[in-house]
Amino acid sequence: HENLTHAEMNAVMIEIGRQDHSQFDCFVCCILSHGYKGHVFGSNGVGVSIRDLTNDVKPRYCPSLTGKPKLFFINACQGEESQIGYDRMAANTEMKNVEL
């Protein structure tokens, strides 16, 4: 799935929770977005609780995943502070100029 709104993200996770996963050993979900503490943004800029998204694959709602790993890889800002980037090209140039 790509560029889902907040409502579509919720709907997809609900649908996944209703599916039969008995033939699988685990569940993996990757979310790449922007966000804020405990939330990720849908493509419409509305935040969705990470807890709500992960809740739909818990045993209560998705019994076929009971006892199986549920992996969530979430790449989304969660704080207010900016992070300084790393210039890999500049670092490579500096390494080439070092005498060994």
Short mmCIF file of N, CA and C in Angstrom, two decimals:
data_model
loop_
_atom_site.label_atom_id
_atom_site.label_comp_id
_atom_site.label_asym_id
_atom_site.label_seq_id
_atom_site.Cartn_x
_atom_site.Cartn_y
_atom_site.Cartn_z
N HIS A 1 0.85 -1.18 0.00
CA HIS A 1 0.00 0.00 0.00
C HIS A 1 0.89 1.24 0.00
N GLU A 2 0.42 2.27 -0.66
CA GLU A 2 1.18 3.53 -0.70
C GLU A 2 0.26 4.71 -0.44
N ASN A 3 0.80 5.70 0.27
CA ASN A 3 0.14 6.99 0.47
C ASN A 3 -1.30 6.87 0.98
N LEU A 4 -1.47 6.11 2.05
CA LEU A 4 -2.80 5.94 2.62
C LEU A 4 -3.16 7.10 3.55
N THR A 5 -4.43 7.49 3.54
CA THR A 5 -4.91 8.47 4.50
C THR A 5 -4.98 7.79 5.88
N HIS A 6 -5.24 8.58 6.90
CA HIS A 6 -5.33 8.00 8.24
C HIS A 6 -6.45 6.95 8.31
N ALA A 7 -7.58 7.24 7.67
CA ALA A 7 -8.71 6.30 7.68
C ALA A 7 -8.36 5.03 6.92
N GLU A 8 -7.66 5.17 5.81
CA GLU A 8 -7.27 3.99 5.03
C GLU A 8 -6.26 3.14 5.79
N MET A 9 -5.34 3.78 6.53
CA MET A 9 -4.38 3.02 7.35
C MET A 9 -5.12 2.19 8.38
N ASN A 10 -6.08 2.80 9.06
CA ASN A 10 -6.87 2.07 10.04
C ASN A 10 -7.65 0.93 9.39
N ALA A 11 -8.26 1.20 8.26
CA ALA A 11 -9.06 0.18 7.56
C ALA A 11 -8.21 -1.01 7.12
N VAL A 12 -7.00 -0.73 6.62
CA VAL A 12 -6.11 -1.80 6.19
C VAL A 12 -5.72 -2.68 7.37
N MET A 13 -5.39 -2.07 8.50
CA MET A 13 -5.00 -2.86 9.67
C MET A 13 -6.18 -3.67 10.21
N ILE A 14 -7.37 -3.11 10.19
CA ILE A 14 -8.55 -3.87 10.62
C ILE A 14 -8.75 -5.07 9.71
N GLU A 15 -8.63 -4.86 8.41
CA GLU A 15 -8.78 -5.96 7.44
C GLU A 15 -7.71 -7.03 7.65
N ILE A 16 -6.48 -6.61 7.88
CA ILE A 16 -5.40 -7.57 8.13
C ILE A 16 -5.71 -8.39 9.39
N GLY A 17 -6.23 -7.75 10.40
CA GLY A 17 -6.58 -8.45 11.63
C GLY A 17 -7.67 -9.49 11.44
N ARG A 18 -8.51 -9.30 10.46
CA ARG A 18 -9.61 -10.23 10.19
C ARG A 18 -9.18 -11.42 9.33
N GLN A 19 -8.03 -11.33 8.71
CA GLN A 19 -7.57 -12.38 7.81
C GLN A 19 -7.03 -13.58 8.58
N ASP A 20 -6.97 -14.71 7.91
CA ASP A 20 -6.41 -15.93 8.49
C ASP A 20 -4.92 -15.99 8.18
N HIS A 21 -4.12 -15.95 9.22
CA HIS A 21 -2.66 -15.96 9.07
C HIS A 21 -2.07 -17.30 9.54
N SER A 22 -2.89 -18.32 9.61
CA SER A 22 -2.43 -19.59 10.17
C SER A 22 -1.32 -20.24 9.34
N GLN A 23 -1.21 -19.91 8.08
CA GLN A 23 -0.16 -20.48 7.22
C GLN A 23 1.16 -19.71 7.30
N PHE A 24 1.20 -18.66 8.10
CA PHE A 24 2.39 -17.82 8.19
C PHE A 24 3.03 -17.92 9.57
N ASP A 25 4.32 -17.65 9.62
CA ASP A 25 5.08 -17.76 10.88
C ASP A 25 5.14 -16.46 11.66
N CYS A 26 4.87 -15.34 11.00
CA CYS A 26 4.94 -14.04 11.68
C CYS A 26 4.19 -13.01 10.85
N PHE A 27 4.11 -11.80 11.39
CA PHE A 27 3.51 -10.68 10.66
C PHE A 27 4.52 -9.54 10.67
N VAL A 28 4.73 -8.92 9.52
CA VAL A 28 5.67 -7.80 9.40
C VAL A 28 4.95 -6.64 8.73
N CYS A 29 5.10 -5.46 9.33
CA CYS A 29 4.49 -4.24 8.80
C CYS A 29 5.55 -3.14 8.78
N CYS A 30 5.71 -2.47 7.65
CA CYS A 30 6.65 -1.36 7.52
C CYS A 30 5.85 -0.09 7.22
N ILE A 31 6.10 0.94 8.02
CA ILE A 31 5.42 2.22 7.82
C ILE A 31 6.48 3.30 7.71
N LEU A 32 6.49 4.01 6.60
CA LEU A 32 7.40 5.13 6.38
C LEU A 32 6.55 6.37 6.23
N SER A 33 6.69 7.30 7.16
CA SER A 33 5.84 8.47 7.18
C SER A 33 6.50 9.57 8.00
N HIS A 34 5.76 10.60 8.25
CA HIS A 34 6.14 11.61 9.23
C HIS A 34 5.26 11.34 10.44
N GLY A 35 5.55 11.99 11.55
CA GLY A 35 4.73 11.75 12.72
C GLY A 35 5.07 12.65 13.88
N TYR A 36 4.50 12.33 15.01
CA TYR A 36 4.80 12.98 16.28
C TYR A 36 4.63 11.91 17.34
N LYS A 37 4.98 12.22 18.55
CA LYS A 37 5.07 11.22 19.61
C LYS A 37 3.87 10.26 19.64
N GLY A 38 4.17 8.98 19.33
CA GLY A 38 3.17 7.94 19.39
C GLY A 38 2.21 7.88 18.21
N HIS A 39 2.46 8.69 17.19
CA HIS A 39 1.55 8.77 16.04
C HIS A 39 2.34 8.82 14.73
N VAL A 40 1.71 8.38 13.67
CA VAL A 40 2.24 8.57 12.32
C VAL A 40 1.15 9.29 11.52
N PHE A 41 1.59 10.03 10.53
CA PHE A 41 0.64 10.78 9.70
C PHE A 41 0.19 9.96 8.50
N GLY A 42 -1.10 10.03 8.19
CA GLY A 42 -1.59 9.52 6.93
C GLY A 42 -1.24 10.53 5.84
N SER A 43 -1.49 10.17 4.60
CA SER A 43 -1.16 11.06 3.48
C SER A 43 -1.97 12.35 3.51
N ASN A 44 -3.04 12.38 4.29
CA ASN A 44 -3.86 13.59 4.42
C ASN A 44 -3.42 14.47 5.59
N GLY A 45 -2.31 14.09 6.25
CA GLY A 45 -1.77 14.91 7.33
C GLY A 45 -2.40 14.69 8.69
N VAL A 46 -3.30 13.73 8.79
CA VAL A 46 -3.96 13.42 10.06
C VAL A 46 -3.20 12.30 10.75
N GLY A 47 -2.94 12.47 12.05
CA GLY A 47 -2.20 11.48 12.81
C GLY A 47 -3.01 10.26 13.17
N VAL A 48 -2.33 9.11 13.21
CA VAL A 48 -2.93 7.84 13.62
C VAL A 48 -2.08 7.29 14.76
N SER A 49 -2.70 6.86 15.81
CA SER A 49 -2.00 6.29 16.95
C SER A 49 -1.31 4.98 16.55
N ILE A 50 -0.02 4.88 16.85
CA ILE A 50 0.70 3.63 16.58
C ILE A 50 0.08 2.49 17.39
N ARG A 51 -0.34 2.80 18.59
CA ARG A 51 -1.00 1.78 19.43
C ARG A 51 -2.26 1.25 18.75
N ASP A 52 -3.05 2.14 18.15
CA ASP A 52 -4.26 1.70 17.45
C ASP A 52 -3.92 0.80 16.26
N LEU A 53 -2.87 1.16 15.52
CA LEU A 53 -2.48 0.37 14.36
C LEU A 53 -1.99 -1.01 14.75
N THR A 54 -1.24 -1.10 15.84
CA THR A 54 -0.70 -2.39 16.25
C THR A 54 -1.75 -3.24 16.98
N ASN A 55 -2.75 -2.61 17.51
CA ASN A 55 -3.79 -3.31 18.27
C ASN A 55 -4.56 -4.33 17.43
N ASP A 56 -4.71 -4.04 16.16
CA ASP A 56 -5.54 -4.89 15.29
C ASP A 56 -4.96 -6.27 15.01
N VAL A 57 -3.69 -6.50 15.33
CA VAL A 57 -3.09 -7.82 15.11
C VAL A 57 -2.81 -8.54 16.43
N LYS A 58 -3.32 -8.01 17.53
CA LYS A 58 -3.19 -8.69 18.81
C LYS A 58 -4.15 -9.88 18.84
N PRO A 59 -3.86 -10.89 19.68
CA PRO A 59 -4.67 -12.11 19.70
C PRO A 59 -6.17 -11.89 19.85
N ARG A 60 -6.57 -10.88 20.59
CA ARG A 60 -8.00 -10.62 20.79
C ARG A 60 -8.73 -10.36 19.46
N TYR A 61 -8.04 -9.67 18.54
CA TYR A 61 -8.65 -9.31 17.27
C TYR A 61 -8.18 -10.19 16.11
N CYS A 62 -7.03 -10.83 16.28
CA CYS A 62 -6.46 -11.65 15.21
C CYS A 62 -5.93 -12.96 15.82
N PRO A 63 -6.81 -13.89 16.12
CA PRO A 63 -6.39 -15.12 16.79
C PRO A 63 -5.37 -15.96 16.02
N SER A 64 -5.37 -15.85 14.69
CA SER A 64 -4.43 -16.67 13.91
C SER A 64 -2.98 -16.20 14.05
N LEU A 65 -2.76 -15.04 14.67
CA LEU A 65 -1.38 -14.59 14.93
C LEU A 65 -0.97 -14.80 16.39
N THR A 66 -1.79 -15.47 17.16
CA THR A 66 -1.47 -15.74 18.56
C THR A 66 -0.18 -16.54 18.65
N GLY A 67 0.74 -16.07 19.49
CA GLY A 67 2.01 -16.75 19.70
C GLY A 67 3.03 -16.54 18.59
N LYS A 68 2.72 -15.71 17.63
CA LYS A 68 3.63 -15.45 16.51
C LYS A 68 4.19 -14.03 16.62
N PRO A 69 5.44 -13.85 16.20
CA PRO A 69 6.01 -12.50 16.25
C PRO A 69 5.25 -11.54 15.34
N LYS A 70 5.06 -10.33 15.85
CA LYS A 70 4.44 -9.26 15.08
C LYS A 70 5.45 -8.11 15.06
N LEU A 71 6.06 -7.90 13.91
CA LEU A 71 7.15 -6.92 13.78
C LEU A 71 6.65 -5.67 13.07
N PHE A 72 6.89 -4.53 13.71
CA PHE A 72 6.54 -3.25 13.11
C PHE A 72 7.81 -2.42 12.96
N PHE A 73 8.13 -2.05 11.74
CA PHE A 73 9.25 -1.17 11.45
C PHE A 73 8.65 0.17 11.06
N ILE A 74 8.84 1.16 11.91
CA ILE A 74 8.24 2.46 11.68
C ILE A 74 9.34 3.51 11.56
N ASN A 75 9.39 4.16 10.42
CA ASN A 75 10.35 5.22 10.18
C ASN A 75 9.55 6.52 10.10
N ALA A 76 9.45 7.21 11.24
CA ALA A 76 8.69 8.45 11.31
C ALA A 76 9.22 9.28 12.47
N CYS A 77 9.35 10.57 12.26
CA CYS A 77 9.77 11.47 13.34
C CYS A 77 8.84 11.28 14.53
N GLN A 78 9.39 11.35 15.74
CA GLN A 78 8.58 11.20 16.94
C GLN A 78 8.82 12.31 17.93
N GLY A 79 9.70 13.25 17.59
CA GLY A 79 10.01 14.32 18.53
C GLY A 79 9.95 15.68 17.89
N GLU A 80 10.32 16.67 18.67
CA GLU A 80 10.27 18.06 18.23
C GLU A 80 11.62 18.55 17.71
N GLU A 81 12.71 17.87 18.12
CA GLU A 81 14.05 18.35 17.79
C GLU A 81 14.48 17.90 16.40
N SER A 82 15.27 18.75 15.73
CA SER A 82 15.84 18.39 14.45
C SER A 82 17.10 17.57 14.67
N GLN A 83 17.38 16.70 13.72
CA GLN A 83 18.59 15.90 13.80
C GLN A 83 19.55 16.38 12.73
N ILE A 84 20.80 16.55 13.10
CA ILE A 84 21.81 16.99 12.15
C ILE A 84 22.15 15.83 11.23
N GLY A 85 22.17 16.11 9.95
CA GLY A 85 22.47 15.08 8.97
C GLY A 85 23.96 14.77 8.89
N TYR A 86 24.30 13.75 8.14
CA TYR A 86 25.67 13.30 7.94
C TYR A 86 25.95 13.34 6.45
N ASP A 87 26.98 14.06 6.06
CA ASP A 87 27.35 14.18 4.66
C ASP A 87 28.33 13.07 4.30
N ARG A 88 27.81 11.99 3.76
CA ARG A 88 28.64 10.83 3.45
C ARG A 88 29.66 11.14 2.36
N MET A 89 29.31 11.96 1.39
CA MET A 89 30.23 12.31 0.31
C MET A 89 31.43 13.08 0.86
N ALA A 90 31.18 14.02 1.76
CA ALA A 90 32.27 14.78 2.35
C ALA A 90 33.16 13.87 3.19
N ALA A 91 32.56 12.93 3.91
CA ALA A 91 33.33 12.00 4.74
C ALA A 91 34.20 11.11 3.86
N ASN A 92 33.70 10.66 2.72
CA ASN A 92 34.49 9.83 1.81
C ASN A 92 35.67 10.63 1.26
N THR A 93 35.49 11.89 0.93
CA THR A 93 36.57 12.73 0.42
C THR A 93 37.64 12.90 1.48
N GLU A 94 37.22 13.14 2.72
CA GLU A 94 38.18 13.29 3.81
C GLU A 94 38.99 12.02 4.02
N MET A 95 38.36 10.87 3.91
CA MET A 95 39.05 9.60 4.10
C MET A 95 40.09 9.36 3.01
N LYS A 96 39.82 9.81 1.78
CA LYS A 96 40.76 9.63 0.68
C LYS A 96 42.01 10.47 0.87
N ASN A 97 41.90 11.57 1.63
CA ASN A 97 43.04 12.46 1.82
C ASN A 97 43.87 12.11 3.06
N VAL A 98 43.51 11.05 3.76
CA VAL A 98 44.25 10.65 4.97
C VAL A 98 45.41 9.76 4.57
N GLU A 99 46.63 10.10 5.08
CA GLU A 99 47.80 9.27 4.80
C GLU A 99 47.80 8.08 5.75
N LEU A 100 48.10 6.92 5.21
CA LEU A 100 48.13 5.70 6.04
C LEU A 100 49.54 5.31 6.40
#
